[in-house]
Amino acid sequence: MYYLTRLVEFEASHRYWNPEFSLEENHRTFGKCVSPHGHGHNYILRVTLAGYSDPRTGMVLNVKELDRILKEVSSEFDHKFINADHPAFHDRIPTTENLAIAIWQRFAPKLSNAKLHRVRVYENHDLFADFYGEE
Amino acid sequence: MYYLTRLVEFEASHRYWNPEFSLEENHRTFGKCVSPHGHGHNYILRVTLAGYSDPRTGMVLNVKELDRILKEVSSEFDHKFINADHPAFHDRIPTTENLAIAIWQRFAPKLSNAKLHRVRVYENHDLFADFYGEE
Amino acid sequence: MYYLTRLVEFEASHRYWNPEFSLEENHRTFGKCVSPHGHGHNYILRVTLAGYSDPRTGMVLNVKELDRILKEVSSEFDHKFINADHPAFHDRIPTTENLAIAIWQRFAPKLSNAKLHRVRVYENHDLFADFYGEE
Amino acid sequence: MYYLTRLVEFEASHRYWNPEFSLEENHRTFGKCVSPHGHGHNYILRVTLAGYSDPRTGMVLNVKELDRILKEVSSEFDHKFINADHPAFHDRIPTTENLAIAIWQRFAPKLSNAKLHRVRVYENHDLFADFYGEE
Amino acid sequence: MYYLTRLVEFEASHRYWNPEFSLEENHRTFGKCVSPHGHGHNYILRVTLAGYSDPRTGMVLNVKELDRILKEVSSEFDHKFINADHPAFHDRIPTTENLAIAIWQRFAPKLSNAKLHRVRVYENHDLFADFYGEE
Amino acid sequence: MYYLTRLVEFEASHRYWNPEFSLEENHRTFGKCVSPHGHGHNYILRVTLAGYSDPRTGMVLNVKELDRILKEVSSEFDHKFINADHPAFHDRIPTTENLAIAIWQRFAPKLSNAKLHRVRVYENHDLFADFYGEE
């Protein structure tokens, strides 16, 4: 049983704003993140698969196949302003937590021979969220 | 269920010395770390909280609140010679293991809406200790 | 004569678009960077000062003073969509080169006892531009 | 109960090739990694021990002792072409997964006072495998 | 006048061996690097161009064009055992210094609108060589 | 002509204090760095040599020889409280600038076949000083 982890970077922007909050409440809660046109990050997406290694390749999942899925998922976010450009975030705040679960929901069904163990999203090197599929 | 991790750096010095050991035994056990006035590190403290995300903010704990607690805890160690300046280490060796449990004991009671999952203390990028609250 | 370098991070978004180009020419030239609402980066600004050290402090410039200036300059960009939010970029493409010269122009006049030697802007760890004041 | 983690780097080369595959199948499966004389990495080996801290030293295992074991194990791979130079890989593909289990098997028996919790092998900063002893 | 720097990684192996030295002299001079089948690194190639920015794009050289050249040059080394696979190193020791000049000689003639200022080759994060075209 | 750069880390503590300043003036100037028993850093020393490569080795200076000198110089500071333990700093403030010149003065005379080009001292990843021998 191995846990194989792979990283991919995507460069996106986001904004924190709750339409049910007053302007003042948004500022108090989200600080500089309420800036109307958003701000950005070099996000790092780090997925971990759990599985047995294929005796013919010595790998849990061929890294080329893993990269293909990672690219498919991350391209929904890469070079985008997430709030405006991604339908799942029109009415959801794109925090690292919410990005982690959204990526899990897109990534997990694409795997056949391995199990998704963890999705980690780094906003920068000081802050990240992990989601393990436990809702 | 999310695991949210945040980092803070503190710059401190420490010394390894067991008063019950002879000078020779201290040198054999701790090597260069017995240097009498201590030596230092850019410590990294990395705390992980476990919790559900608040539907109004999309966060396990507001990062501003988390930073306030982290600063409160890390300032006990930041820019200090831990052995001399921190009461908990007058008679305890400030290893990464002992720093991790001391920080857990200070950090955990300050949280209300989330659970402390892990405290990790890096002395440098080659050595770190994790504590999960299991004594 | 010393060269003292200090870093600060700012989190911003930008878009590449030349209004004199056709849509097709913009896509061919700038690729994914034409995405209409922008995308983002954890920018790193790294300024280098040249000077003699003050014998009373042993520093080219007191780091506290340097940090005050860095914050003043970087806050014009931090948590902003540069194209929309910064007047100097309403009609200028916010490439790393153009950010480096804009930051030089704001930073240099604020220094009194040291000389600005270099402004470096990292968009990510793979790409950065240096400007030394030579126009 | 603490988890103590230590890193060591080793610089090695490897090749992916399954003798039961045709040339074409090897190329399709392993891409550039089939290059006949191998290619290399700055591998990072990161071992985690679980244990109680020794009250006389404040450490799970004396870091000097841990380093001695790490060096003993990593020197089997350091500055080697793993496929040709390491007997365990004459007929096994040296993927990160297979390196992780091989290192576990060599490392675990050398520990007396602490338990090996995890072996992590990074091939580069984008790819790594974890092994926890569960076969 | 800007200096634009771009990075690319290549994963290769190499061996240090001077055929005019005795076995003993090779060992004394090159230590573990004489290992007969080589050992490897995640090399980082960092090229810096000097030039004026194109007013239509705000860039010294379009990053897409720069990446195309970088890929062309680095692919001569990527996933190779440099001594055996690269003709320029059949009778030259592949030190970081010799790699830097070899890459300069291949890279410089491919540039038309900008000047190559520096080639830097990192063998790992502790060792790198710079070449500025001064022979 | 090559520029070869090598890194070494040393772990030390220091204190900023000018005996000619009042307590209040020391606090205003140096902030938390006046803490009486010092605080610490994982310092990184990065030396750059300029020279021609030896045709027999392909290196400006044999890395083994360079490491021997680096160790000799850095061991004066490693695992020390610089103010108390290093004679050159009994009456000099151990800023990164002052450490860079002190290291230059110790390092340069030990070189025979290459020229010292630059000494860089990082206190942490956000602050460093360069010295090129120009007094």
mmCIF file of N, CA and C in Angstrom, chain B residues 9 13 17 25 51 53 58-59 66 69 72 83 85-86 93 97 105-106 116 131:
data_model
loop_
_atom_site.group_PDB
_atom_site.id
_atom_site.type_symbol
_atom_site.label_atom_id
_atom_site.label_comp_id
_atom_site.label_asym_id
_atom_site.label_seq_id
_atom_site.Cartn_x
_atom_site.Cartn_y
_atom_site.Cartn_z
ATOM 1 N N GLU B 9 6.653 31.943 11.518
ATOM 2 C CA GLU B 9 8.068 31.753 11.820
ATOM 3 C C GLU B 9 8.411 32.471 13.112
ATOM 4 N N SER B 13 16.757 31.149 20.069
ATOM 5 C CA SER B 13 17.948 30.347 20.310
ATOM 6 C C SER B 13 17.666 29.371 21.449
ATOM 7 N N TRP B 17 21.250 20.762 27.330
ATOM 8 C CA TRP B 17 22.098 20.504 28.491
ATOM 9 C C TRP B 17 21.264 19.783 29.531
ATOM 10 N N GLU B 25 29.338 13.601 29.432
ATOM 11 C CA GLU B 25 28.116 12.931 28.975
ATOM 12 C C GLU B 25 27.255 13.902 28.158
ATOM 13 N N GLY B 51 -11.963 20.802 11.300
ATOM 14 C CA GLY B 51 -13.300 21.310 11.585
ATOM 15 C C GLY B 51 -14.142 21.396 10.329
ATOM 16 N N SER B 53 -16.471 23.723 7.775
ATOM 17 C CA SER B 53 -16.307 25.120 7.385
ATOM 18 C C SER B 53 -17.593 25.893 7.691
ATOM 19 N N GLY B 58 -16.973 30.185 4.562
ATOM 20 C CA GLY B 58 -16.243 29.160 3.808
ATOM 21 C C GLY B 58 -14.922 28.771 4.453
ATOM 22 N N MET B 59 -14.746 29.131 5.731
ATOM 23 C CA MET B 59 -13.474 28.828 6.413
ATOM 24 C C MET B 59 -13.734 28.038 7.696
ATOM 25 N N LEU B 66 -7.112 33.120 13.462
ATOM 26 C CA LEU B 66 -6.040 32.120 13.604
ATOM 27 C C LEU B 66 -4.679 32.808 13.748
ATOM 28 N N ILE B 69 -4.153 34.228 17.285
ATOM 29 C CA ILE B 69 -3.761 33.214 18.281
ATOM 30 C C ILE B 69 -2.305 32.767 18.045
ATOM 31 N N GLU B 72 0.032 35.304 19.394
ATOM 32 C CA GLU B 72 0.024 35.289 20.856
ATOM 33 C C GLU B 72 0.934 34.159 21.371
ATOM 34 N N ASN B 83 15.859 28.771 26.716
ATOM 35 C CA ASN B 83 16.257 28.246 28.039
ATOM 36 C C ASN B 83 16.200 29.323 29.126
ATOM 37 N N ASP B 85 14.804 32.554 28.807
ATOM 38 C CA ASP B 85 13.711 33.530 28.778
ATOM 39 C C ASP B 85 12.327 32.928 28.953
ATOM 40 N N HIS B 86 12.174 31.620 28.776
ATOM 41 C CA HIS B 86 10.836 31.038 28.869
ATOM 42 C C HIS B 86 10.748 30.146 30.105
ATOM 43 N N ILE B 93 14.636 20.537 28.416
ATOM 44 C CA ILE B 93 15.498 20.737 27.254
ATOM 45 C C ILE B 93 14.629 21.139 26.054
ATOM 46 N N GLU B 97 10.652 18.245 19.965
ATOM 47 C CA GLU B 97 9.569 17.482 20.591
ATOM 48 C C GLU B 97 8.972 18.282 21.765
ATOM 49 N N GLN B 105 -0.039 22.822 24.308
ATOM 50 C CA GLN B 105 -0.700 23.137 25.584
ATOM 51 C C GLN B 105 -1.148 24.597 25.659
ATOM 52 N N ARG B 106 -0.414 25.489 25.010
ATOM 53 C CA ARG B 106 -0.810 26.897 24.978
ATOM 54 C C ARG B 106 -1.872 27.187 23.922
ATOM 55 N N LEU B 116 -7.802 21.524 17.536
ATOM 56 C CA LEU B 116 -6.396 21.472 17.150
ATOM 57 C C LEU B 116 -6.081 20.028 16.762
ATOM 58 N N PHE B 131 3.205 16.787 17.050
ATOM 59 C CA PHE B 131 2.490 16.332 18.237
ATOM 60 C C PHE B 131 0.995 16.436 17.943
#
